[in-house]
Coordinates of C-alpha atoms and ligand atoms in Angstrom, one line a residue:
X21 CA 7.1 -17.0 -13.4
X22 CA 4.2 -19.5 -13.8
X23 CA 4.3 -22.8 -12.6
X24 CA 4.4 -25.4 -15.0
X25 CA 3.3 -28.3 -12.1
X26 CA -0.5 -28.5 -10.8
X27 CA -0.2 -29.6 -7.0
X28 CA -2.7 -30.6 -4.6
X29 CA -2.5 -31.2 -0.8
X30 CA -5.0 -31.6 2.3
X31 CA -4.9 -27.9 3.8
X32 CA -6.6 -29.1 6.7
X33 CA -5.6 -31.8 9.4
X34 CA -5.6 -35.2 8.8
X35 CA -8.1 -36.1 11.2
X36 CA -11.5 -36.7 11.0
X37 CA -13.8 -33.7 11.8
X38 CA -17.1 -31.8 9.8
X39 CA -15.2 -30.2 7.1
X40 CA -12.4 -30.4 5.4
X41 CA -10.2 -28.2 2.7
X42 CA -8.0 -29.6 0.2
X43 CA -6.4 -27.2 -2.6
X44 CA -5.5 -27.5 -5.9
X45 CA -3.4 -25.1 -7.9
X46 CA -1.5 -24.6 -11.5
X47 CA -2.8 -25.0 -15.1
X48 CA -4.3 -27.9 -15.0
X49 CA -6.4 -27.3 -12.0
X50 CA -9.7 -26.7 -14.0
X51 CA -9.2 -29.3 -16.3
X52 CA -9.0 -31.5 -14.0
X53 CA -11.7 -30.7 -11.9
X54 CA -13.8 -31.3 -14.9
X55 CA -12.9 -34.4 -15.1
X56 CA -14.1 -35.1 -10.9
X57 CA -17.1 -32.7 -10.6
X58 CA -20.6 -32.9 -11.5
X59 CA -21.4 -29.6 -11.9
X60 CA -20.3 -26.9 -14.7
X61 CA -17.9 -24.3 -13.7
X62 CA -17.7 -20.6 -13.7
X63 CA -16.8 -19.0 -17.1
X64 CA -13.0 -18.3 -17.0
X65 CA -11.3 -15.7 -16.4
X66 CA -12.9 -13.9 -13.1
X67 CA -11.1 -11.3 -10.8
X68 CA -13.3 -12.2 -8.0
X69 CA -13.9 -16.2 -6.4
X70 CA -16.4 -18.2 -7.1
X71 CA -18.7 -20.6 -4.9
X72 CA -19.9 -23.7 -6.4
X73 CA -21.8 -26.6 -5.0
X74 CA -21.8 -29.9 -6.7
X75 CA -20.8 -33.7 -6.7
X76 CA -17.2 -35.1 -6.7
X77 CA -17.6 -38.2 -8.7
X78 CA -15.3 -41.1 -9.7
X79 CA -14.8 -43.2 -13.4
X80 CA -17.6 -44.8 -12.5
X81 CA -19.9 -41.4 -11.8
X82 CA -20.5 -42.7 -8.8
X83 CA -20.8 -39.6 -6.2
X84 CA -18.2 -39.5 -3.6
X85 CA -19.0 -36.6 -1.7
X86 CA -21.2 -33.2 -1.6
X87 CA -18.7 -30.5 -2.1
X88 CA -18.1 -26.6 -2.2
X89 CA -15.7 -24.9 -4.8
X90 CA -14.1 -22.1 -4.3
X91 CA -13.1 -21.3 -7.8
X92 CA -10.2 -18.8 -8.2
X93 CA -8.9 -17.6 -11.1
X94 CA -4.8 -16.8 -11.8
X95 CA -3.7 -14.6 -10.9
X96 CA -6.1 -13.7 -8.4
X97 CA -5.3 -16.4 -6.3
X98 CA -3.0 -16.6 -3.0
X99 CA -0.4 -18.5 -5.7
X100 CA -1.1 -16.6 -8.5
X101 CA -2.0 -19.6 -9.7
X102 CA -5.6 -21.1 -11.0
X103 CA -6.5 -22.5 -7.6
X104 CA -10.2 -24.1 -6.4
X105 CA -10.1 -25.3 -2.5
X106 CA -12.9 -28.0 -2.2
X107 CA -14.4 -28.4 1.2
X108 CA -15.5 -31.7 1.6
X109 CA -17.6 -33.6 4.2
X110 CA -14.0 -34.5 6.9
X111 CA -14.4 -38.0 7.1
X112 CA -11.0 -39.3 6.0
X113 CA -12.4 -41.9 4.0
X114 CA -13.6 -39.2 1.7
X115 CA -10.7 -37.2 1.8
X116 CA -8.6 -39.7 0.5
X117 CA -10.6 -41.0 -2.4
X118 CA -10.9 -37.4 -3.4
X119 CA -7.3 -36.5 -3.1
X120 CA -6.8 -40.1 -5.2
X121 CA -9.0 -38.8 -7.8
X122 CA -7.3 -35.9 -8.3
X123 CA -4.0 -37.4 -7.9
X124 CA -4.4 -39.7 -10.8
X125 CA -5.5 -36.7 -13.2
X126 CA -2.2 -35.5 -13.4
X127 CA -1.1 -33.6 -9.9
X128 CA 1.5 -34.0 -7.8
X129 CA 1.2 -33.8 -4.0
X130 CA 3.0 -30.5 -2.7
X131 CA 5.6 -30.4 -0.5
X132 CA 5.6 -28.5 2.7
X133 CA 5.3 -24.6 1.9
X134 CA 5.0 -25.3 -1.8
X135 CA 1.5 -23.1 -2.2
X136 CA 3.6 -20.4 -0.1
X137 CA 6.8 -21.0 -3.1
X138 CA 4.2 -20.7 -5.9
X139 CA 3.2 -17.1 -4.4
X140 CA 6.9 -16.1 -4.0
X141 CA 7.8 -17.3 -7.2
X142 CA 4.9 -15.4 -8.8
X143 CA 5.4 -12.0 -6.7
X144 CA 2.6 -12.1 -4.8
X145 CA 4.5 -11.9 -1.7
X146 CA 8.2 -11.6 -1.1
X147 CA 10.2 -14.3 1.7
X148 CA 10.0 -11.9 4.4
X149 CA 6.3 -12.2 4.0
X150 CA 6.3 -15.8 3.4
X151 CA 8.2 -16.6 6.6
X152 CA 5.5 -14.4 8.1
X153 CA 2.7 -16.9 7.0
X154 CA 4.6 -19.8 9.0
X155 CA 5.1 -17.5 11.9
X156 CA 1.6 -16.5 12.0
X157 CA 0.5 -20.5 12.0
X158 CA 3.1 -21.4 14.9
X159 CA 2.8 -17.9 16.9
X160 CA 2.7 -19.2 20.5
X161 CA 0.7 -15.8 22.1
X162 CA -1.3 -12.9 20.0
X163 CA 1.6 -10.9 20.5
X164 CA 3.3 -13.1 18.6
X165 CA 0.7 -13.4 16.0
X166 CA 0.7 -9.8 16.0
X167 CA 4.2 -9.3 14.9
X168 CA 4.1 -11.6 12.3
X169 CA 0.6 -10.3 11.1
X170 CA 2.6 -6.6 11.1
X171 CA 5.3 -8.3 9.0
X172 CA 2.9 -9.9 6.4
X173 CA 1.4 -6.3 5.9
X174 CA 2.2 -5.1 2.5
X175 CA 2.6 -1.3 3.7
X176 CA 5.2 -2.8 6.5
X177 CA 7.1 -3.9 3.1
X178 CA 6.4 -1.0 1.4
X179 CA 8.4 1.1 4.2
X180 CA 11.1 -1.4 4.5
X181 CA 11.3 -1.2 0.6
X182 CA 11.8 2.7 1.2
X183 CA 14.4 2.1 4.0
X184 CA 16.6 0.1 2.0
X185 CA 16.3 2.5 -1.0
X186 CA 17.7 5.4 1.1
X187 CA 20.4 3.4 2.0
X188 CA 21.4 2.4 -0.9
X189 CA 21.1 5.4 -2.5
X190 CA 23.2 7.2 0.1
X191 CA 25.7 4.3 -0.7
X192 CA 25.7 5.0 -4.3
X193 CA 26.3 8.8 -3.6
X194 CA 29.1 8.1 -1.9
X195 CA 30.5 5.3 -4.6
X196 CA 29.4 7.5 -7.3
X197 CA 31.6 10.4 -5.7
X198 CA 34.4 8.4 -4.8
X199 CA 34.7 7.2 -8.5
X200 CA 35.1 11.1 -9.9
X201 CA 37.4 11.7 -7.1
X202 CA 39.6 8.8 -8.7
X203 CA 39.0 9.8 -12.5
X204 CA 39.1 13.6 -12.3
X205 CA 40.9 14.2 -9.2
X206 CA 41.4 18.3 -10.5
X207 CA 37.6 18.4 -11.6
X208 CA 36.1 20.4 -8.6
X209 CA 32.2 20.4 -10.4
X210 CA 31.6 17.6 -8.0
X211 CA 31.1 17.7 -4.4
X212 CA 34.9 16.8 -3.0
X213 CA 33.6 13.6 -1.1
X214 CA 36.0 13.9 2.2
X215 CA 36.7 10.4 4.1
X216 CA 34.5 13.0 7.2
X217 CA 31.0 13.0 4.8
X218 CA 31.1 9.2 3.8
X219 CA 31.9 8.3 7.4
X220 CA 28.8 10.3 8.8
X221 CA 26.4 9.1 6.5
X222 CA 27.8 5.6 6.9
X223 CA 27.2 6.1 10.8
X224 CA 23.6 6.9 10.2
X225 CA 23.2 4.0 8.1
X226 CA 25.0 2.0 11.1
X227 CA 22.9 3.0 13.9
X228 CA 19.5 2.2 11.2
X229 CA 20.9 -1.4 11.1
X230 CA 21.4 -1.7 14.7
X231 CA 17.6 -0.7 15.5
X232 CA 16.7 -3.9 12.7
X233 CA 18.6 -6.1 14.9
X234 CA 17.5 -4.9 17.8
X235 CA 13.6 -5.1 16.8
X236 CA 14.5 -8.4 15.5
X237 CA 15.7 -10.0 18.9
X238 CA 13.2 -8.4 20.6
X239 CA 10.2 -10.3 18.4
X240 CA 12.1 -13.6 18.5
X241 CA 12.1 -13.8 22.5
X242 CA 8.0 -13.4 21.7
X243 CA 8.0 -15.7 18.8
X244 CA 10.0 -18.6 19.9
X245 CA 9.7 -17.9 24.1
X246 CA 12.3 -17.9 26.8
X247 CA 13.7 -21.3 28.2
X248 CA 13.5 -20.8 32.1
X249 CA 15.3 -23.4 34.5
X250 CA 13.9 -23.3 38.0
X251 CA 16.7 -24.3 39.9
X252 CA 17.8 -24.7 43.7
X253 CA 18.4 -27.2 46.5
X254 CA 15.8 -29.6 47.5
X255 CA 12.5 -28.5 49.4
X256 CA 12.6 -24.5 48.4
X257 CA 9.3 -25.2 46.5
X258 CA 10.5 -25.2 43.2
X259 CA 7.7 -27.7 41.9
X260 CA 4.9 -25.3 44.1
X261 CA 6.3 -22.5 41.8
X262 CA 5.8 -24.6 38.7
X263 CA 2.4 -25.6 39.1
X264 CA 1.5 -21.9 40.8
X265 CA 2.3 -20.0 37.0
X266 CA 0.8 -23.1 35.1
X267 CA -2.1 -23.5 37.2
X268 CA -2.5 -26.9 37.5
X269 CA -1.0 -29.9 39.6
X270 CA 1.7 -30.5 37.1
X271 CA 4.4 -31.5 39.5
X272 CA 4.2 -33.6 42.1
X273 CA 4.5 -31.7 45.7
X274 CA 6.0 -32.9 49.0
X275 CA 7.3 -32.0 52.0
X276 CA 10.3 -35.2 51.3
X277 CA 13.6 -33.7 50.0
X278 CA 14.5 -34.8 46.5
X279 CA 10.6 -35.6 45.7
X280 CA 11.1 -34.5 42.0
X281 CA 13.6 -36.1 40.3
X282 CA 12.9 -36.0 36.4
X283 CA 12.6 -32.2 34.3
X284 CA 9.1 -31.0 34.0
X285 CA 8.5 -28.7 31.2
X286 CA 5.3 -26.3 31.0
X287 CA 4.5 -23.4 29.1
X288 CA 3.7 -20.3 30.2
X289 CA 2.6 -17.1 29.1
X290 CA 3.9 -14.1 30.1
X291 CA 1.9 -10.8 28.9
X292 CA 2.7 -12.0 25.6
X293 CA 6.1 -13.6 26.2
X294 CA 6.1 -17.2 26.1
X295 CA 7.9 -19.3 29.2
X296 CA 9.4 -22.6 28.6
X297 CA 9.7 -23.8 32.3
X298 CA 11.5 -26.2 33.2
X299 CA 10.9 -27.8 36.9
X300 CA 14.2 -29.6 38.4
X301 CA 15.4 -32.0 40.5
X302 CA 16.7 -30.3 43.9
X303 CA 20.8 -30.1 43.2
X304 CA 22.3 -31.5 46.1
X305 CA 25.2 -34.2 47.1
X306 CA 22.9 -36.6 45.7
X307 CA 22.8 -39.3 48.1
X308 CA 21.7 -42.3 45.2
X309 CA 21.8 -43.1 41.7
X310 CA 18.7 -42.1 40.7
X311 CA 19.1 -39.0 42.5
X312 CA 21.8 -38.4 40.4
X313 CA 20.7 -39.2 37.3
X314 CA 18.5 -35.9 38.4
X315 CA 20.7 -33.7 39.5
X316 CA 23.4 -33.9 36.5
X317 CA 19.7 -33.3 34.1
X318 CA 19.3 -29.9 36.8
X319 CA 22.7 -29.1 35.2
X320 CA 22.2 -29.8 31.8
X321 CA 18.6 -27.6 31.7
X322 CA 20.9 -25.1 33.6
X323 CA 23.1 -24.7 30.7
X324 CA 20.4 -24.4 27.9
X325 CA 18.2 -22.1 29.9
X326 CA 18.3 -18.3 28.7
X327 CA 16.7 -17.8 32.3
X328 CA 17.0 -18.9 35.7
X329 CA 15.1 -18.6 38.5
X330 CA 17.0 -19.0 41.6
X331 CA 14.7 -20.3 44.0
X332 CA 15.5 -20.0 48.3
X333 CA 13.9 -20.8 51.5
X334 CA 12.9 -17.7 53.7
X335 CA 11.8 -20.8 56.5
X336 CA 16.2 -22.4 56.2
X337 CA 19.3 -20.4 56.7
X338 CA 21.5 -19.7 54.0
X339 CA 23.5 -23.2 53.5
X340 CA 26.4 -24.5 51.2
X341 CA 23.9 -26.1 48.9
X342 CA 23.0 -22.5 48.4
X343 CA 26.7 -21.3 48.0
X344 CA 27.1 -24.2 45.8
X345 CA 24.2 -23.3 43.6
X346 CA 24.7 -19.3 43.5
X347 CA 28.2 -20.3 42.4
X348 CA 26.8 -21.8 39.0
X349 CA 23.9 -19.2 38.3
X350 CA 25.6 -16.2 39.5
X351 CA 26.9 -15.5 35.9
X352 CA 23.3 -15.9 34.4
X353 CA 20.8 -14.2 34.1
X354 CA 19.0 -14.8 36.7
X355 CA 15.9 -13.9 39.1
X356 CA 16.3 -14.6 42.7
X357 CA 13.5 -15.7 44.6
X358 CA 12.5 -16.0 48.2
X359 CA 9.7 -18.6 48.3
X360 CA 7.8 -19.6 51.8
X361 CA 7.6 -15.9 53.2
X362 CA 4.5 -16.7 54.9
X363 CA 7.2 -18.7 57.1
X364 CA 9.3 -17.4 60.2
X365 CA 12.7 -15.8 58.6
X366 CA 15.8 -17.6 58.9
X367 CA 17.1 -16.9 56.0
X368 CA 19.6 -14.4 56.1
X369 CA 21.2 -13.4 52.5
X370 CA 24.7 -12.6 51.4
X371 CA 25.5 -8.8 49.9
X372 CA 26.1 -10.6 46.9
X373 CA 22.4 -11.7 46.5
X374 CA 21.3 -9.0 48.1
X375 CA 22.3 -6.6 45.0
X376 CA 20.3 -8.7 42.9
X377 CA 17.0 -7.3 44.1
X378 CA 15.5 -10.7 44.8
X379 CA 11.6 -10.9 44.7
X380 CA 9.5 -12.3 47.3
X381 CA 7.1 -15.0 47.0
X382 CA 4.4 -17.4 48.6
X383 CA 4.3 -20.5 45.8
X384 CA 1.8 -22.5 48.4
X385 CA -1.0 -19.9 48.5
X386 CA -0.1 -18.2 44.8
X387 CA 1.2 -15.3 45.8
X388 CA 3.8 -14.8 42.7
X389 CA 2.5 -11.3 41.5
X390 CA 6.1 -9.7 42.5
X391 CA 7.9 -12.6 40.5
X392 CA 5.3 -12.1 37.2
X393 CA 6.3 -8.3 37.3
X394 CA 10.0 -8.6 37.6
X395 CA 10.8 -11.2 35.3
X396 CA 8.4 -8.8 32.9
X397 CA 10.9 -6.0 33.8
X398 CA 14.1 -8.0 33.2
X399 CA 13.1 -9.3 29.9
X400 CA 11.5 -6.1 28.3
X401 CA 14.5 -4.3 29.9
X402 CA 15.9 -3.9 26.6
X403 CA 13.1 -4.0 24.2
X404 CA 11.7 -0.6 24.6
X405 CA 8.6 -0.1 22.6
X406 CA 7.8 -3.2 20.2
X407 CA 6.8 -1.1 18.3
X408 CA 8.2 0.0 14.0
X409 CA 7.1 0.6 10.4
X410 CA 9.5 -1.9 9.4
X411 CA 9.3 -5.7 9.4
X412 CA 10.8 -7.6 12.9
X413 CA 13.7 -9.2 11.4
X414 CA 13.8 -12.0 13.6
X415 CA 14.7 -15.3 11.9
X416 CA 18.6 -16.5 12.1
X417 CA 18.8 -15.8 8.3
X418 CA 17.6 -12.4 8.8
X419 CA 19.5 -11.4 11.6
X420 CA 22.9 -13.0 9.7
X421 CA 22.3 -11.1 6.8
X422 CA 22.0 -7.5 9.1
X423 CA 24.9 -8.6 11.2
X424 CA 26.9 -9.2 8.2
X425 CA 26.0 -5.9 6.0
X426 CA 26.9 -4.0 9.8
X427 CA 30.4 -5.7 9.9
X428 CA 31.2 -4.8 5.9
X429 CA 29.8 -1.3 6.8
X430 CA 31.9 -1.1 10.4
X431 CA 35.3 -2.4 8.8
X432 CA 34.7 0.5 6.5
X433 CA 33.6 3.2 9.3
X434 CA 37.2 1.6 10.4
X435 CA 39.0 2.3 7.5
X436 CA 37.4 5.5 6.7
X437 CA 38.3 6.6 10.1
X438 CA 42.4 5.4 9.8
X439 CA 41.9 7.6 6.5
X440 CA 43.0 4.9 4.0
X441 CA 41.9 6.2 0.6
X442 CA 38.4 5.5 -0.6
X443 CA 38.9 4.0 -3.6
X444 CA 40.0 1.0 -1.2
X445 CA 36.9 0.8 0.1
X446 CA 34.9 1.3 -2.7
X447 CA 34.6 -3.0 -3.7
X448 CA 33.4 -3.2 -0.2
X449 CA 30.3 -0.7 -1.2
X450 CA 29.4 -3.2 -3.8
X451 CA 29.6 -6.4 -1.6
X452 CA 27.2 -4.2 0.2
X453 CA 24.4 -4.0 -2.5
X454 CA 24.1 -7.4 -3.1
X455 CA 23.3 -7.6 0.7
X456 CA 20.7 -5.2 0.6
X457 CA 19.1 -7.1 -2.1
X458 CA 19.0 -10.6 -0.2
X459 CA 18.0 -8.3 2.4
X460 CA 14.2 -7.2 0.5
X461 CA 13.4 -10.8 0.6
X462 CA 13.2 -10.2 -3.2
X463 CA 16.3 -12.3 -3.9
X464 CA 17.0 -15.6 -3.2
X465 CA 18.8 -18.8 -3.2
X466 CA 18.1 -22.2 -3.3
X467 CA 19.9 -23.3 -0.3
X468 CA 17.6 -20.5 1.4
X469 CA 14.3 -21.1 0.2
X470 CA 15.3 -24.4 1.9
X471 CA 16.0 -23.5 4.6
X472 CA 12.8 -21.6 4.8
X473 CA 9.9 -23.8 3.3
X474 CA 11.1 -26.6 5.4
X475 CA 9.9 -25.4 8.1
X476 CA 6.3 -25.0 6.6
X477 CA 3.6 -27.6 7.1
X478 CA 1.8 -29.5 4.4
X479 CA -0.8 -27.8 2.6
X480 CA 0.4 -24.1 3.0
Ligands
GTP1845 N1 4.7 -22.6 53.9 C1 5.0 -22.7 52.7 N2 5.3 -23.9 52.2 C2 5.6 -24.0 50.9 C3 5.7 -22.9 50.0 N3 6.1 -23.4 48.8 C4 6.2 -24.7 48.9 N4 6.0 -25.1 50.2 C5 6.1 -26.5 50.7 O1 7.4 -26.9 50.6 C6 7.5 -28.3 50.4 C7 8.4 -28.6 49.2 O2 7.8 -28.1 48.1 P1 8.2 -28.6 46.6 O3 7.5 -27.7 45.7 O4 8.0 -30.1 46.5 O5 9.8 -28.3 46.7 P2 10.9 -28.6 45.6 O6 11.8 -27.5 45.6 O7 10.2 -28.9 44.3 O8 11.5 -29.9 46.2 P3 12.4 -31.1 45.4 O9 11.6 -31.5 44.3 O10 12.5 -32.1 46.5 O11 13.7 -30.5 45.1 C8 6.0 -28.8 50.2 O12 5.6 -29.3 51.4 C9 5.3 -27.5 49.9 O13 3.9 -27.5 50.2 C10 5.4 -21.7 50.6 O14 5.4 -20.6 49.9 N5 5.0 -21.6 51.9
MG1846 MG1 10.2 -30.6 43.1

């Protein structure tokens, strides 16, 4: 499906700099360049791109900037579309009256992610692969950027493409089968499809959907990071720890209880895994206002961290501050840490904590190699090998559309296994296919593409 629309938008930032891109792409895209350029173009059509140097001029031929073309031709293009980037000299001045120009003959500015919609709407790539261009943009790490390069790989696809072929054909066997069973119960030519055959190959398919949303989670925690409160009472050296993993004087430091009093975010990376910290006021009986204003934020950070690193003082003996905090974390997940170990022990720990194999630390001379290696552990515990030929389902409408084909296909493993006739289930097998198909990234609804494009920047 070709668009009708010719769209143009300023691929690069708008800022000034040496160079800068700005796109155009539809039907009318060489027309109109015609119309703005000095120079003839390449003879159309071409499979490969072509480099042209000339003049952008106005009405007036008077020459607005030195350019370069790069001419390509549909549907060799990332749309599909006729499409020539011009790279201009980046002095916004210039960008703008060139993006006028071509404004006024006859685009339209596009929308955020409306380059990446012309390519899905002309089947040059499918959504999974389209949400893997705006991962690839925002990925936080190269791990990240990794999985969502491994994603956009067509032979990644290609695989998944398989995948979902096997299961759907195993799902039309078993349809197909249970449909002679209902016509010709007496005809025994067929294979007698017994509620025990359908509910093994529907357990294969099952445990196939639970590795997807598995890998899925797993690339998200690298794509979008962990949210880590460090929490505990005043003094423990929660703001040391802070500005130990980021490096830098971040927070300030003091040896006054109750020095920090606002949350201080930083970001930190992990071997691969990006941490949101979030530095917090000491929580304490708070003796002031202000105080706490900070302590209730502690709590709130508390509640939105997925991690929390429960921060003690090897130098104090365990206190009711300490009680008082292990009573709201202890249902978390959480990382204990003894901090100030250079110090003489007082601290003597409950069984409790104990259990929790805490990790031992020296924020004040960066000593944090223990804490680096077990909060590693704790959040690869369950992610095994990152590693599969199929893409990382990872975004919420990915991983709603797996969790909802495994709950059709478990209420059927249910009824299948409470031996109600399959002929009941057999509508559910349907609702099924339709899933799949959403599933490919191939089909699609408005509300989705939404959902998706929003989230793209200008100019991709
Ligand atoms: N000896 C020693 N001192 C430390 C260590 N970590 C922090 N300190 C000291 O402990 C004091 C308190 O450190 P902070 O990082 O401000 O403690 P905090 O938990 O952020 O305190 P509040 O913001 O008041 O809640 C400072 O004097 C630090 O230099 C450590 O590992 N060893
Ligand atoms: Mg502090």
């Amino acid at each position: 499906m070709f668009s009708e629309k010719t769209i143009t938008a300023l691929v690069t930032a708008p800022v000034t700099q040496n160079i800068a891109l700005i796109r155009i792409s539809g039907p009318e895209t060489y027309n109109l360049i015609r119309k703005i350029f000095d120079h003839p173009l390449p003879e159309y059509p071409q499979k490969k791109p072509q480099l042209v140097v000339g003049n952008i001029i106005n009405q007036n031929k008077e020459i607005i900037d030195q350019v370069l073309l790069l001419c390509f031709y549909k549907p060799h293009s990332f749309t599909g579309e006729d499409v020539i980037e011009i790279s201009c000299h980046g002095n916004l001045f210039i960008v703008n009256q060139i993006l006028r120009l071509i404004l006024e003959n006859g685009t339209e500015l596009a929308k955020e992610g409306e380059f990446t919609k012309q390519a899905f709407f002309n089947d040059k790539l499918n959504l999974i692969q389209a949400q893997a261009i705006n991962d690839l943009i925002r990925a936080p790490t190269l791990s990240a950027s990794k999985l969502a390069l491994h994603n956009l790989n067509p032979q990644t696809q290609k695989e998944f493409t398989k995948l979902l072929k096997i299961i759907a054909d195993q799902l039309l066997k078993i349809i197909a089968i249970i449909e002679v069973n209902i016509d010709y119960p007496e005809y025994d030519g067929v294979e007698y499809l017994t509620g025990k055959a359908a509910l093994n190959r529907l357990q294969k398919i099952r445990r196939e959907l639970e590795k997807l949303l598995s890998l899925g989670q797993q690339a998200r925690i690298y794509q979008e990071g962990v949210k880590v409160a460090i929490i505990g009472k005043p003094n423990v050296g929660k703001s040391t720890l802070l500005n130990a993993l980021l490096q830098e004087e971040k927070a300030i430091v003091s040896s006054l209880a109750g020095t920090t009093r606002d949350v201080i975010e930083g970001k930190y990376n992990l071997k691969g895994i990006p941490l949101i910290l979030f530095d917090t006021a000491g929580i304490r009986k708070a003796k002031n206002i202000v105080e706490k204003i900070g302590v209730s934020r502690s709590q709130k950070v508390l509640k939105k961290a997925e991690l929390t690193f429960f921060l003690l003082d090897n130098s104090r003996a365990w206190s009711q501050e300490d009680t008082k905090i292990w009573k709201l974390v202890k249902n978390k997940k959480i990382v204990i840490i003894i901090n100030k170990t250079d110090l003489k022990k007082k601290l003597k720990l409950p069984n409790e904590i104990l259990a929790k194999n805490p990790v031992s630390i020296n924020a004040k001379r960066e000593e944090i190699k223990g804490l680096e290696a077990g909060v590693e552990k704790l959040l690869t515990k369950n992610l095994g090998n990152i590693h599969s030929p199929y893409p990382f389902l990872s975004h919420s409408w990915q991983q709603s559309k797996l969790q909802e084909l495994a709950k059709k296909i478990d209420e059927i493993i249910q009824a299948l296994k409470q031996e109600i006739p399959l002929d009941v289930v057999s509508g559910d097998l349907k609702i099924i296919f339709h899933l799949l198909k959403e599933l490919s990234g191939k089909e699609y609804n408005e509300k989705l593409l939404d959902v998706i494009f929003s989230e793209f920047c200008l100019g991709k």
